[in-house]
C-alpha cells in the first residue's frame, strides 16, 4: 500500500519519442502482433478440430501456441495503444498485471519445452512403451504441471514488487519488466534480486538438465538407426523443437542475465524484442513448415472456413507451403 501511494503510475520510455519512429513502431508492432495472432490461433484451431492431431505432441504444441499468444498479448497491445494515444503511462496495478502474466506465460513456456523434450525422448528411445507412458492422462497432467509451475513462480516473482520502493517512475522499456523495475528501485533490491534469481536459476537448471538428458539419449538412439531415411525422419521431429528452445533461451539469457550496470538503457527494448516478440512470431512457422500432418490438417479445414472461390485461389499458395 505504501508503494501504491507513492507511485501511482509508471512511464514506459522504451523507444524514442519521435513522430516518425513512433509511427514506425506502431506499424511494425501491429503487423507482428496480427501475424502472430493469426499463426497461433490457426495452429490451436487446427489441432482442436482435427481428430488425427489429438496426440501428445500436438496437444503440447497447442498449449505452446496458447502460451505464445498470451505472452505477446501482455506486452504488445499496451505498447501500441500508448503510441497511438501518444502517452507513456501505465498504472501501478496495470504494471503488476503485466509482470504477473508475462512471467506466468514465459515460465510455463519453459517447462512445457522440457515436457516436449521428454515426449520426443520417449517416442524415439522407447517407441514400444510410448502409448502406455504418454497416455491422455499423463499428457494432461504434464501440461497442467507446466502451467502450475508458471503460476507459482509468477506469483512469487510479482510478490517481490510489494517489497520494493521506487525512486523513479521512468522505465526504459516498452512494458513492465522486472530487471527495469529493480533498476529504478531505491530500496536494497539486491537481496530480493539475488534470491529470486537463485530460485529461477534452479528451476531453469532443472529444465535444462531434463532437455539435455533427453536429447543426449535421443541422439544416441538416432545414430544407432541403420538407415539414413530413418535418421532423417527422427531428426526432422526434433529439429523444430530444438530451434524453438534456442530462440527462447538465447533471447531470455541475453535479457535477464546481462548486467544492468553495464548495459545501455537504450538497448533494453531491442534486446527484449528477441525473447518476448520474435519467438511467438516464429514458433508457429518453425513447427508448421516441416510438419506434413499439421499442414494436411490445415488444408482439410480450409473448405469449411472459406468460400469456394477463395479456396481455388489458394491452390498456388498450397503448392508453395
PDB file of C-alpha atoms in Angstrom:
ATOM      1  CA  UNK A   1       0.000   0.000   0.000  1.00  0.00           C
ATOM      2  CA  UNK A   2       2.934   2.300   0.682  1.00  0.00           C
ATOM      3  CA  UNK A   3       4.312   1.684  -2.785  1.00  0.00           C
ATOM      4  CA  UNK A   4       0.926   2.298  -4.380  1.00  0.00           C
ATOM      5  CA  UNK A   5       0.539   5.641  -2.590  1.00  0.00           C
ATOM      6  CA  UNK A   6       3.991   6.786  -3.634  1.00  0.00           C
ATOM      7  CA  UNK A   7       3.905   5.528  -7.225  1.00  0.00           C
ATOM      8  CA  UNK A   8       0.503   5.617  -8.866  1.00  0.00           C
ATOM      9  CA  UNK A   9       1.791   5.056 -12.389  1.00  0.00           C
ATOM     10  CA  UNK A  10       4.973   4.458 -14.385  1.00  0.00           C
ATOM     11  CA  UNK A  11       6.262   5.969 -17.607  1.00  0.00           C
ATOM     12  CA  UNK A  12       7.218   3.473 -20.320  1.00  0.00           C
ATOM     13  CA  UNK A  13      10.006   5.058 -22.349  1.00  0.00           C
ATOM     14  CA  UNK A  14      11.326   2.137 -24.304  1.00  0.00           C
ATOM     15  CA  UNK A  15      11.552   3.747 -27.736  1.00  0.00           C
ATOM     16  CA  UNK A  16      12.492   7.316 -28.775  1.00  0.00           C
ATOM     17  CA  UNK A  17       9.521   9.715 -28.740  1.00  0.00           C
ATOM     18  CA  UNK A  18       9.955  10.921 -32.314  1.00  0.00           C
ATOM     19  CA  UNK A  19       6.961  11.219 -34.637  1.00  0.00           C
ATOM     20  CA  UNK A  20       8.440   9.200 -37.493  1.00  0.00           C
ATOM     21  CA  UNK A  21       9.793   6.477 -35.219  1.00  0.00           C
ATOM     22  CA  UNK A  22       6.536   6.364 -33.275  1.00  0.00           C
ATOM     23  CA  UNK A  23       4.555   5.649 -36.458  1.00  0.00           C
ATOM     24  CA  UNK A  24       7.109   3.014 -37.481  1.00  0.00           C
ATOM     25  CA  UNK A  25       6.815   1.453 -34.038  1.00  0.00           C
ATOM     26  CA  UNK A  26       3.001   1.306 -34.301  1.00  0.00           C
ATOM     27  CA  UNK A  27       3.012  -0.239 -37.780  1.00  0.00           C
ATOM     28  CA  UNK A  28       5.768  -2.751 -37.021  1.00  0.00           C
ATOM     29  CA  UNK A  29       4.297  -3.943 -33.734  1.00  0.00           C
ATOM     30  CA  UNK A  30       0.771  -4.058 -35.166  1.00  0.00           C
ATOM     31  CA  UNK A  31       1.849  -6.221 -38.124  1.00  0.00           C
ATOM     32  CA  UNK A  32       3.887  -8.517 -35.870  1.00  0.00           C
ATOM     33  CA  UNK A  33       1.040  -8.897 -33.405  1.00  0.00           C
ATOM     34  CA  UNK A  34      -1.613  -9.599 -36.057  1.00  0.00           C
ATOM     35  CA  UNK A  35       0.615 -12.157 -37.798  1.00  0.00           C
ATOM     36  CA  UNK A  36       1.498 -13.890 -34.503  1.00  0.00           C
ATOM     37  CA  UNK A  37      -2.184 -13.831 -33.515  1.00  0.00           C
ATOM     38  CA  UNK A  38      -3.257 -15.409 -36.812  1.00  0.00           C
ATOM     39  CA  UNK A  39      -0.477 -18.044 -36.745  1.00  0.00           C
ATOM     40  CA  UNK A  40      -1.046 -19.232 -33.183  1.00  0.00           C
ATOM     41  CA  UNK A  41      -4.842 -19.163 -33.400  1.00  0.00           C
ATOM     42  CA  UNK A  42      -4.638 -21.180 -36.621  1.00  0.00           C
ATOM     43  CA  UNK A  43      -2.476 -23.857 -35.005  1.00  0.00           C
ATOM     44  CA  UNK A  44      -4.739 -24.055 -31.939  1.00  0.00           C
ATOM     45  CA  UNK A  45      -7.885 -24.261 -34.103  1.00  0.00           C
ATOM     46  CA  UNK A  46      -6.470 -26.883 -36.465  1.00  0.00           C
ATOM     47  CA  UNK A  47      -5.243 -29.106 -33.626  1.00  0.00           C
ATOM     48  CA  UNK A  48      -8.537 -28.882 -31.708  1.00  0.00           C
ATOM     49  CA  UNK A  49     -10.730 -29.506 -34.775  1.00  0.00           C
ATOM     50  CA  UNK A  50      -8.611 -32.340 -36.270  1.00  0.00           C
ATOM     51  CA  UNK A  51      -9.102 -35.650 -34.506  1.00  0.00           C
ATOM     52  CA  UNK A  52      -5.948 -37.149 -36.036  1.00  0.00           C
ATOM     53  CA  UNK A  53      -3.879 -34.485 -34.281  1.00  0.00           C
ATOM     54  CA  UNK A  54      -5.096 -35.378 -30.793  1.00  0.00           C
ATOM     55  CA  UNK A  55      -1.739 -36.940 -29.922  1.00  0.00           C
ATOM     56  CA  UNK A  56       0.681 -35.864 -27.156  1.00  0.00           C
ATOM     57  CA  UNK A  57       2.988 -33.904 -29.451  1.00  0.00           C
ATOM     58  CA  UNK A  58       0.171 -31.787 -30.894  1.00  0.00           C
ATOM     59  CA  UNK A  59      -1.564 -31.357 -27.530  1.00  0.00           C
ATOM     60  CA  UNK A  60       1.671 -29.848 -26.202  1.00  0.00           C
ATOM     61  CA  UNK A  61       2.030 -27.773 -29.367  1.00  0.00           C
ATOM     62  CA  UNK A  62      -1.451 -26.300 -28.871  1.00  0.00           C
ATOM     63  CA  UNK A  63      -0.506 -25.365 -25.297  1.00  0.00           C
ATOM     64  CA  UNK A  64       2.731 -23.827 -26.578  1.00  0.00           C
ATOM     65  CA  UNK A  65       0.813 -21.712 -29.099  1.00  0.00           C
ATOM     66  CA  UNK A  66      -1.565 -20.561 -26.377  1.00  0.00           C
ATOM     67  CA  UNK A  67       1.416 -19.512 -24.235  1.00  0.00           C
ATOM     68  CA  UNK A  68       2.960 -17.636 -27.165  1.00  0.00           C
ATOM     69  CA  UNK A  69      -0.359 -15.928 -27.768  1.00  0.00           C
ATOM     70  CA  UNK A  70      -0.618 -14.950 -24.118  1.00  0.00           C
ATOM     71  CA  UNK A  71       2.930 -13.647 -23.724  1.00  0.00           C
ATOM     72  CA  UNK A  72       2.795 -11.405 -26.788  1.00  0.00           C
ATOM     73  CA  UNK A  73      -0.711 -10.169 -25.881  1.00  0.00           C
ATOM     74  CA  UNK A  74       0.506  -9.000 -22.486  1.00  0.00           C
ATOM     75  CA  UNK A  75       3.103  -6.593 -23.899  1.00  0.00           C
ATOM     76  CA  UNK A  76       2.411  -5.554 -27.499  1.00  0.00           C
ATOM     77  CA  UNK A  77      -1.192  -4.183 -27.363  1.00  0.00           C
ATOM     78  CA  UNK A  78      -0.423  -1.816 -24.471  1.00  0.00           C
ATOM     79  CA  UNK A  79       2.670  -0.527 -26.268  1.00  0.00           C
ATOM     80  CA  UNK A  80       0.685   0.068 -29.469  1.00  0.00           C
ATOM     81  CA  UNK A  81      -2.120   1.788 -27.540  1.00  0.00           C
ATOM     82  CA  UNK A  82       0.308   4.129 -25.789  1.00  0.00           C
ATOM     83  CA  UNK A  83       1.901   5.080 -29.096  1.00  0.00           C
ATOM     84  CA  UNK A  84      -1.479   5.671 -30.758  1.00  0.00           C
ATOM     85  CA  UNK A  85      -2.602   7.907 -27.895  1.00  0.00           C
ATOM     86  CA  UNK A  86       0.860   9.491 -27.650  1.00  0.00           C
ATOM     87  CA  UNK A  87       1.144   8.707 -23.944  1.00  0.00           C
ATOM     88  CA  UNK A  88       3.710   6.801 -21.888  1.00  0.00           C
ATOM     89  CA  UNK A  89       1.822   5.953 -18.704  1.00  0.00           C
ATOM     90  CA  UNK A  90       0.847   2.628 -17.203  1.00  0.00           C
ATOM     91  CA  UNK A  91      -0.885   2.338 -13.829  1.00  0.00           C
ATOM     92  CA  UNK A  92       0.719   0.576 -10.887  1.00  0.00           C
ATOM     93  CA  UNK A  93      -1.889  -2.261 -10.920  1.00  0.00           C
ATOM     94  CA  UNK A  94      -1.509  -2.495 -14.700  1.00  0.00           C
ATOM     95  CA  UNK A  95       2.245  -2.816 -14.333  1.00  0.00           C
ATOM     96  CA  UNK A  96       1.831  -5.587 -11.752  1.00  0.00           C
ATOM     97  CA  UNK A  97      -0.578  -7.409 -14.074  1.00  0.00           C
ATOM     98  CA  UNK A  98       1.916  -7.211 -16.931  1.00  0.00           C
ATOM     99  CA  UNK A  99       4.681  -8.639 -14.761  1.00  0.00           C
ATOM    100  CA  UNK A 100       2.467 -11.404 -13.374  1.00  0.00           C
ATOM    101  CA  UNK A 101       1.039 -12.641 -16.676  1.00  0.00           C
ATOM    102  CA  UNK A 102       4.259 -12.252 -18.647  1.00  0.00           C
ATOM    103  CA  UNK A 103       6.283 -14.281 -16.121  1.00  0.00           C
ATOM    104  CA  UNK A 104       3.406 -16.767 -15.931  1.00  0.00           C
ATOM    105  CA  UNK A 105       3.388 -17.432 -19.679  1.00  0.00           C
ATOM    106  CA  UNK A 106       7.178 -17.389 -20.052  1.00  0.00           C
ATOM    107  CA  UNK A 107       7.843 -19.768 -17.133  1.00  0.00           C
ATOM    108  CA  UNK A 108       5.131 -22.222 -18.165  1.00  0.00           C
ATOM    109  CA  UNK A 109       6.537 -21.988 -21.705  1.00  0.00           C
ATOM    110  CA  UNK A 110       9.970 -23.050 -20.456  1.00  0.00           C
ATOM    111  CA  UNK A 111       8.602 -26.018 -18.537  1.00  0.00           C
ATOM    112  CA  UNK A 112       6.425 -27.096 -21.439  1.00  0.00           C
ATOM    113  CA  UNK A 113       9.527 -27.160 -23.656  1.00  0.00           C
ATOM    114  CA  UNK A 114      11.030 -29.591 -21.142  1.00  0.00           C
ATOM    115  CA  UNK A 115       7.901 -31.747 -21.270  1.00  0.00           C
ATOM    116  CA  UNK A 116       8.036 -31.760 -25.075  1.00  0.00           C
ATOM    117  CA  UNK A 117      11.693 -32.839 -24.946  1.00  0.00           C
ATOM    118  CA  UNK A 118      10.700 -35.764 -22.719  1.00  0.00           C
ATOM    119  CA  UNK A 119       7.899 -36.635 -25.136  1.00  0.00           C
ATOM    120  CA  UNK A 120      10.386 -36.818 -28.030  1.00  0.00           C
ATOM    121  CA  UNK A 121      12.728 -38.904 -25.859  1.00  0.00           C
ATOM    122  CA  UNK A 122      10.035 -41.493 -25.147  1.00  0.00           C
ATOM    123  CA  UNK A 123       8.859 -41.531 -28.783  1.00  0.00           C
ATOM    124  CA  UNK A 124      12.346 -42.173 -30.202  1.00  0.00           C
ATOM    125  CA  UNK A 125      14.119 -44.108 -27.449  1.00  0.00           C
ATOM    126  CA  UNK A 126      11.180 -46.185 -26.153  1.00  0.00           C
ATOM    127  CA  UNK A 127       8.680 -46.346 -29.013  1.00  0.00           C
ATOM    128  CA  UNK A 128       7.112 -49.623 -27.809  1.00  0.00           C
ATOM    129  CA  UNK A 129       6.198 -48.041 -24.464  1.00  0.00           C
ATOM    130  CA  UNK A 130       5.128 -44.692 -25.911  1.00  0.00           C
ATOM    131  CA  UNK A 131       1.377 -45.351 -25.904  1.00  0.00           C
ATOM    132  CA  UNK A 132       1.479 -46.505 -22.283  1.00  0.00           C
ATOM    133  CA  UNK A 133       3.840 -43.796 -20.990  1.00  0.00           C
ATOM    134  CA  UNK A 134       2.382 -40.826 -22.860  1.00  0.00           C
ATOM    135  CA  UNK A 135      -1.285 -41.646 -22.424  1.00  0.00           C
ATOM    136  CA  UNK A 136      -4.007 -38.997 -22.318  1.00  0.00           C
ATOM    137  CA  UNK A 137      -3.987 -38.738 -18.526  1.00  0.00           C
ATOM    138  CA  UNK A 138      -0.199 -38.353 -18.386  1.00  0.00           C
ATOM    139  CA  UNK A 139      -0.239 -35.665 -21.098  1.00  0.00           C
ATOM    140  CA  UNK A 140      -2.902 -33.622 -19.322  1.00  0.00           C
ATOM    141  CA  UNK A 141      -1.033 -33.947 -16.031  1.00  0.00           C
ATOM    142  CA  UNK A 142       2.292 -32.868 -17.579  1.00  0.00           C
ATOM    143  CA  UNK A 143       0.750 -29.870 -19.321  1.00  0.00           C
ATOM    144  CA  UNK A 144      -1.123 -28.896 -16.143  1.00  0.00           C
ATOM    145  CA  UNK A 145       2.077 -29.129 -14.087  1.00  0.00           C
ATOM    146  CA  UNK A 146       3.835 -26.789 -16.525  1.00  0.00           C
ATOM    147  CA  UNK A 147       1.030 -24.240 -16.123  1.00  0.00           C
ATOM    148  CA  UNK A 148       1.015 -24.634 -12.319  1.00  0.00           C
ATOM    149  CA  UNK A 149       4.776 -24.083 -12.044  1.00  0.00           C
ATOM    150  CA  UNK A 150       4.401 -20.942 -14.143  1.00  0.00           C
ATOM    151  CA  UNK A 151       1.578 -19.741 -11.878  1.00  0.00           C
ATOM    152  CA  UNK A 152       3.608 -20.378  -8.719  1.00  0.00           C
ATOM    153  CA  UNK A 153       6.763 -18.678  -9.972  1.00  0.00           C
ATOM    154  CA  UNK A 154       4.898 -15.679 -11.402  1.00  0.00           C
ATOM    155  CA  UNK A 155       3.151 -15.198  -8.053  1.00  0.00           C
ATOM    156  CA  UNK A 156       6.468 -15.354  -6.221  1.00  0.00           C
ATOM    157  CA  UNK A 157       8.149 -13.077  -8.749  1.00  0.00           C
ATOM    158  CA  UNK A 158       5.397 -10.461  -8.694  1.00  0.00           C
ATOM    159  CA  UNK A 159       5.121 -10.519  -4.902  1.00  0.00           C
ATOM    160  CA  UNK A 160       8.677  -9.163  -4.687  1.00  0.00           C
ATOM    161  CA  UNK A 161       7.448  -5.887  -6.140  1.00  0.00           C
ATOM    162  CA  UNK A 162       5.442  -5.179  -2.985  1.00  0.00           C
ATOM    163  CA  UNK A 163       8.701  -5.019  -1.002  1.00  0.00           C
ATOM    164  CA  UNK A 164      10.367  -2.586  -3.406  1.00  0.00           C
ATOM    165  CA  UNK A 165      10.240   1.196  -3.049  1.00  0.00           C
ATOM    166  CA  UNK A 166      10.727   3.131  -6.266  1.00  0.00           C
ATOM    167  CA  UNK A 167      12.775   6.320  -6.632  1.00  0.00           C
ATOM    168  CA  UNK A 168      11.709   6.945 -10.212  1.00  0.00           C
ATOM    169  CA  UNK A 169       8.669   6.382 -12.408  1.00  0.00           C
ATOM    170  CA  UNK A 170      10.619   6.083 -15.667  1.00  0.00           C
ATOM    171  CA  UNK A 171      11.013   2.564 -17.080  1.00  0.00           C
ATOM    172  CA  UNK A 172      13.390   2.266 -20.041  1.00  0.00           C
ATOM    173  CA  UNK A 173      11.304  -0.472 -21.601  1.00  0.00           C
ATOM    174  CA  UNK A 174       8.086  -0.746 -23.630  1.00  0.00           C
ATOM    175  CA  UNK A 175       6.493  -2.922 -20.914  1.00  0.00           C
ATOM    176  CA  UNK A 176       6.920  -3.523 -17.182  1.00  0.00           C
ATOM    177  CA  UNK A 177       9.905  -5.823 -16.889  1.00  0.00           C
ATOM    178  CA  UNK A 178      11.392  -6.998 -13.583  1.00  0.00           C
ATOM    179  CA  UNK A 179      15.036  -6.003 -14.305  1.00  0.00           C
ATOM    180  CA  UNK A 180      13.976  -2.472 -15.220  1.00  0.00           C
ATOM    181  CA  UNK A 181      11.713  -2.151 -12.172  1.00  0.00           C
ATOM    182  CA  UNK A 182      14.546  -3.240  -9.888  1.00  0.00           C
ATOM    183  CA  UNK A 183      16.816  -0.765 -11.622  1.00  0.00           C
ATOM    184  CA  UNK A 184      14.643   2.212 -10.591  1.00  0.00           C
ATOM    185  CA  UNK A 185      14.112   0.995  -7.025  1.00  0.00           C
ATOM    186  CA  UNK A 186      15.699   2.908  -4.163  1.00  0.00           C
ATOM    187  CA  UNK A 187      15.460   0.061  -1.651  1.00  0.00           C
ATOM    188  CA  UNK A 188      18.062  -2.638  -1.267  1.00  0.00           C
ATOM    189  CA  UNK A 189      16.812  -4.785  -4.115  1.00  0.00           C
ATOM    190  CA  UNK A 190      19.984  -6.839  -4.453  1.00  0.00           C
ATOM    191  CA  UNK A 191      18.828  -9.282  -1.766  1.00  0.00           C
ATOM    192  CA  UNK A 192      15.462  -9.714  -3.471  1.00  0.00           C
ATOM    193  CA  UNK A 193      17.033  -9.957  -6.905  1.00  0.00           C
ATOM    194  CA  UNK A 194      19.613 -12.456  -5.653  1.00  0.00           C
ATOM    195  CA  UNK A 195      17.158 -14.949  -4.161  1.00  0.00           C
ATOM    196  CA  UNK A 196      14.681 -14.572  -6.996  1.00  0.00           C
ATOM    197  CA  UNK A 197      17.475 -15.153  -9.483  1.00  0.00           C
ATOM    198  CA  UNK A 198      18.775 -18.141  -7.499  1.00  0.00           C
ATOM    199  CA  UNK A 199      15.347 -19.754  -7.374  1.00  0.00           C
ATOM    200  CA  UNK A 200      14.702 -19.028 -11.048  1.00  0.00           C
ATOM    201  CA  UNK A 201      18.145 -20.362 -11.965  1.00  0.00           C
ATOM    202  CA  UNK A 202      17.426 -23.593 -10.078  1.00  0.00           C
ATOM    203  CA  UNK A 203      14.179 -24.042 -11.973  1.00  0.00           C
ATOM    204  CA  UNK A 204      15.932 -23.228 -15.245  1.00  0.00           C
ATOM    205  CA  UNK A 205      18.749 -25.667 -14.449  1.00  0.00           C
ATOM    206  CA  UNK A 206      16.256 -28.462 -13.775  1.00  0.00           C
ATOM    207  CA  UNK A 207      14.605 -27.845 -17.123  1.00  0.00           C
ATOM    208  CA  UNK A 208      17.923 -27.549 -18.936  1.00  0.00           C
ATOM    209  CA  UNK A 209      19.084 -30.826 -17.376  1.00  0.00           C
ATOM    210  CA  UNK A 210      15.858 -32.534 -18.469  1.00  0.00           C
ATOM    211  CA  UNK A 211      16.160 -31.206 -22.018  1.00  0.00           C
ATOM    212  CA  UNK A 212      19.892 -32.013 -22.243  1.00  0.00           C
ATOM    213  CA  UNK A 213      19.379 -35.551 -20.910  1.00  0.00           C
ATOM    214  CA  UNK A 214      16.505 -36.168 -23.309  1.00  0.00           C
ATOM    215  CA  UNK A 215      18.433 -35.036 -26.364  1.00  0.00           C
ATOM    216  CA  UNK A 216      21.630 -36.856 -25.425  1.00  0.00           C
ATOM    217  CA  UNK A 217      19.619 -40.056 -25.279  1.00  0.00           C
ATOM    218  CA  UNK A 218      17.779 -39.132 -28.491  1.00  0.00           C
ATOM    219  CA  UNK A 219      20.989 -38.532 -30.437  1.00  0.00           C
ATOM    220  CA  UNK A 220      22.490 -41.772 -29.156  1.00  0.00           C
ATOM    221  CA  UNK A 221      19.399 -43.670 -30.297  1.00  0.00           C
ATOM    222  CA  UNK A 222      19.231 -41.911 -33.671  1.00  0.00           C
ATOM    223  CA  UNK A 223      22.861 -42.651 -34.518  1.00  0.00           C
ATOM    224  CA  UNK A 224      22.149 -46.349 -33.951  1.00  0.00           C
ATOM    225  CA  UNK A 225      19.431 -46.346 -36.627  1.00  0.00           C
ATOM    226  CA  UNK A 226      20.893 -48.189 -39.643  1.00  0.00           C
ATOM    227  CA  UNK A 227      19.006 -46.425 -42.442  1.00  0.00           C
ATOM    228  CA  UNK A 228      19.698 -42.815 -43.363  1.00  0.00           C
ATOM    229  CA  UNK A 229      15.995 -42.288 -44.043  1.00  0.00           C
ATOM    230  CA  UNK A 230      15.163 -43.345 -40.502  1.00  0.00           C
ATOM    231  CA  UNK A 231      17.766 -40.958 -39.088  1.00  0.00           C
ATOM    232  CA  UNK A 232      16.409 -38.095 -41.193  1.00  0.00           C
ATOM    233  CA  UNK A 233      12.848 -38.780 -40.043  1.00  0.00           C
ATOM    234  CA  UNK A 234      13.896 -38.857 -36.381  1.00  0.00           C
ATOM    235  CA  UNK A 235      15.896 -35.642 -36.693  1.00  0.00           C
ATOM    236  CA  UNK A 236      13.030 -33.903 -38.506  1.00  0.00           C
ATOM    237  CA  UNK A 237      10.758 -34.416 -35.490  1.00  0.00           C
ATOM    238  CA  UNK A 238      13.374 -32.931 -33.133  1.00  0.00           C
ATOM    239  CA  UNK A 239      14.707 -30.034 -35.208  1.00  0.00           C
ATOM    240  CA  UNK A 240      11.689 -27.683 -34.749  1.00  0.00           C
ATOM    241  CA  UNK A 241      11.728 -28.225 -31.001  1.00  0.00           C
ATOM    242  CA  UNK A 242      15.475 -27.565 -30.776  1.00  0.00           C
ATOM    243  CA  UNK A 243      15.072 -24.403 -32.849  1.00  0.00           C
ATOM    244  CA  UNK A 244      12.327 -23.103 -30.542  1.00  0.00           C
ATOM    245  CA  UNK A 245      14.478 -23.856 -27.473  1.00  0.00           C
ATOM    246  CA  UNK A 246      17.428 -21.952 -28.960  1.00  0.00           C
ATOM    247  CA  UNK A 247      15.264 -18.917 -29.806  1.00  0.00           C
ATOM    248  CA  UNK A 248      13.750 -18.867 -26.336  1.00  0.00           C
ATOM    249  CA  UNK A 249      16.892 -19.412 -24.252  1.00  0.00           C
ATOM    250  CA  UNK A 250      19.127 -17.103 -26.308  1.00  0.00           C
ATOM    251  CA  UNK A 251      16.786 -14.126 -26.001  1.00  0.00           C
ATOM    252  CA  UNK A 252      15.950 -14.771 -22.342  1.00  0.00           C
ATOM    253  CA  UNK A 253      19.599 -15.203 -21.327  1.00  0.00           C
ATOM    254  CA  UNK A 254      20.595 -12.017 -23.116  1.00  0.00           C
ATOM    255  CA  UNK A 255      17.812 -10.033 -21.440  1.00  0.00           C
ATOM    256  CA  UNK A 256      17.860 -11.363 -17.892  1.00  0.00           C
ATOM    257  CA  UNK A 257      21.493 -12.208 -17.338  1.00  0.00           C
ATOM    258  CA  UNK A 258      23.120  -9.114 -18.844  1.00  0.00           C
ATOM    259  CA  UNK A 259      24.416  -6.813 -16.058  1.00  0.00           C
ATOM    260  CA  UNK A 260      22.161  -3.803 -15.575  1.00  0.00           C
ATOM    261  CA  UNK A 261      25.056  -1.563 -14.634  1.00  0.00           C
ATOM    262  CA  UNK A 262      26.992  -2.012 -17.875  1.00  0.00           C
ATOM    263  CA  UNK A 263      24.209  -2.443 -20.443  1.00  0.00           C
ATOM    264  CA  UNK A 264      22.965   0.719 -22.123  1.00  0.00           C
ATOM    265  CA  UNK A 265      19.357   1.645 -21.307  1.00  0.00           C
ATOM    266  CA  UNK A 266      18.628   2.249 -24.993  1.00  0.00           C
ATOM    267  CA  UNK A 267      19.420  -1.392 -25.788  1.00  0.00           C
ATOM    268  CA  UNK A 268      16.919  -2.977 -23.383  1.00  0.00           C
ATOM    269  CA  UNK A 269      13.801  -2.554 -25.574  1.00  0.00           C
ATOM    270  CA  UNK A 270      15.585  -4.056 -28.579  1.00  0.00           C
ATOM    271  CA  UNK A 271      17.019  -6.931 -26.513  1.00  0.00           C
ATOM    272  CA  UNK A 272      13.593  -7.739 -25.064  1.00  0.00           C
ATOM    273  CA  UNK A 273      12.122  -7.963 -28.572  1.00  0.00           C
ATOM    274  CA  UNK A 274      14.202 -11.101 -29.138  1.00  0.00           C
ATOM    275  CA  UNK A 275      12.575 -13.012 -26.286  1.00  0.00           C
ATOM    276  CA  UNK A 276       9.042 -11.595 -25.992  1.00  0.00           C
ATOM    277  CA  UNK A 277       8.163 -10.704 -29.615  1.00  0.00           C
ATOM    278  CA  UNK A 278      10.211 -12.813 -32.026  1.00  0.00           C
ATOM    279  CA  UNK A 279       9.556 -16.318 -30.527  1.00  0.00           C
ATOM    280  CA  UNK A 280       5.723 -16.072 -30.648  1.00  0.00           C
ATOM    281  CA  UNK A 281       6.055 -14.908 -34.258  1.00  0.00           C
ATOM    282  CA  UNK A 282       8.499 -17.591 -35.419  1.00  0.00           C
ATOM    283  CA  UNK A 283       7.475 -20.627 -33.338  1.00  0.00           C
ATOM    284  CA  UNK A 284       4.346 -21.429 -35.405  1.00  0.00           C
ATOM    285  CA  UNK A 285       6.365 -21.186 -38.611  1.00  0.00           C
ATOM    286  CA  UNK A 286       9.131 -23.403 -37.232  1.00  0.00           C
ATOM    287  CA  UNK A 287       6.665 -26.122 -36.267  1.00  0.00           C
ATOM    288  CA  UNK A 288       4.395 -25.924 -39.314  1.00  0.00           C
ATOM    289  CA  UNK A 289       6.855 -25.573 -42.192  1.00  0.00           C
ATOM    290  CA  UNK A 290       8.289 -29.099 -41.752  1.00  0.00           C
ATOM    291  CA  UNK A 291       5.206 -30.810 -40.313  1.00  0.00           C
ATOM    292  CA  UNK A 292       3.262 -32.610 -43.031  1.00  0.00           C
ATOM    293  CA  UNK A 293       0.469 -33.808 -40.728  1.00  0.00           C
ATOM    294  CA  UNK A 294      -0.225 -30.301 -39.469  1.00  0.00           C
ATOM    295  CA  UNK A 295      -0.241 -28.865 -42.988  1.00  0.00           C
ATOM    296  CA  UNK A 296      -2.553 -31.597 -44.291  1.00  0.00           C
ATOM    297  CA  UNK A 297      -4.949 -30.995 -41.403  1.00  0.00           C
ATOM    298  CA  UNK A 298      -4.844 -27.257 -42.100  1.00  0.00           C
ATOM    299  CA  UNK A 299      -5.768 -27.633 -45.768  1.00  0.00           C
ATOM    300  CA  UNK A 300      -8.559 -30.050 -44.878  1.00  0.00           C
ATOM    301  CA  UNK A 301     -10.078 -27.348 -42.677  1.00  0.00           C
ATOM    302  CA  UNK A 302      -9.866 -24.635 -45.353  1.00  0.00           C
ATOM    303  CA  UNK A 303     -13.063 -25.629 -47.256  1.00  0.00           C
ATOM    304  CA  UNK A 304     -15.024 -25.342 -44.000  1.00  0.00           C
ATOM    305  CA  UNK A 305     -13.964 -21.765 -43.289  1.00  0.00           C
ATOM    306  CA  UNK A 306     -13.603 -20.029 -46.662  1.00  0.00           C
ATOM    307  CA  UNK A 307     -15.722 -19.651 -49.839  1.00  0.00           C
ATOM    308  CA  UNK A 308     -15.029 -21.995 -52.763  1.00  0.00           C
ATOM    309  CA  UNK A 309     -13.840 -19.143 -54.992  1.00  0.00           C
ATOM    310  CA  UNK A 310     -11.238 -18.126 -52.422  1.00  0.00           C
ATOM    311  CA  UNK A 311     -10.142 -21.728 -51.869  1.00  0.00           C
ATOM    312  CA  UNK A 312      -9.393 -22.070 -55.573  1.00  0.00           C
ATOM    313  CA  UNK A 313      -7.156 -19.019 -55.408  1.00  0.00           C
ATOM    314  CA  UNK A 314      -5.228 -20.616 -52.535  1.00  0.00           C
ATOM    315  CA  UNK A 315      -4.070 -23.519 -54.714  1.00  0.00           C
ATOM    316  CA  UNK A 316      -0.722 -21.954 -55.641  1.00  0.00           C
ATOM    317  CA  UNK A 317      -0.080 -20.974 -52.037  1.00  0.00           C
ATOM    318  CA  UNK A 318      -0.728 -24.575 -51.020  1.00  0.00           C
ATOM    319  CA  UNK A 319       1.903 -25.786 -53.520  1.00  0.00           C
ATOM    320  CA  UNK A 320       4.446 -23.342 -52.075  1.00  0.00           C
ATOM    321  CA  UNK A 321       3.721 -24.069 -48.410  1.00  0.00           C
TER     322      UNK A 321
END
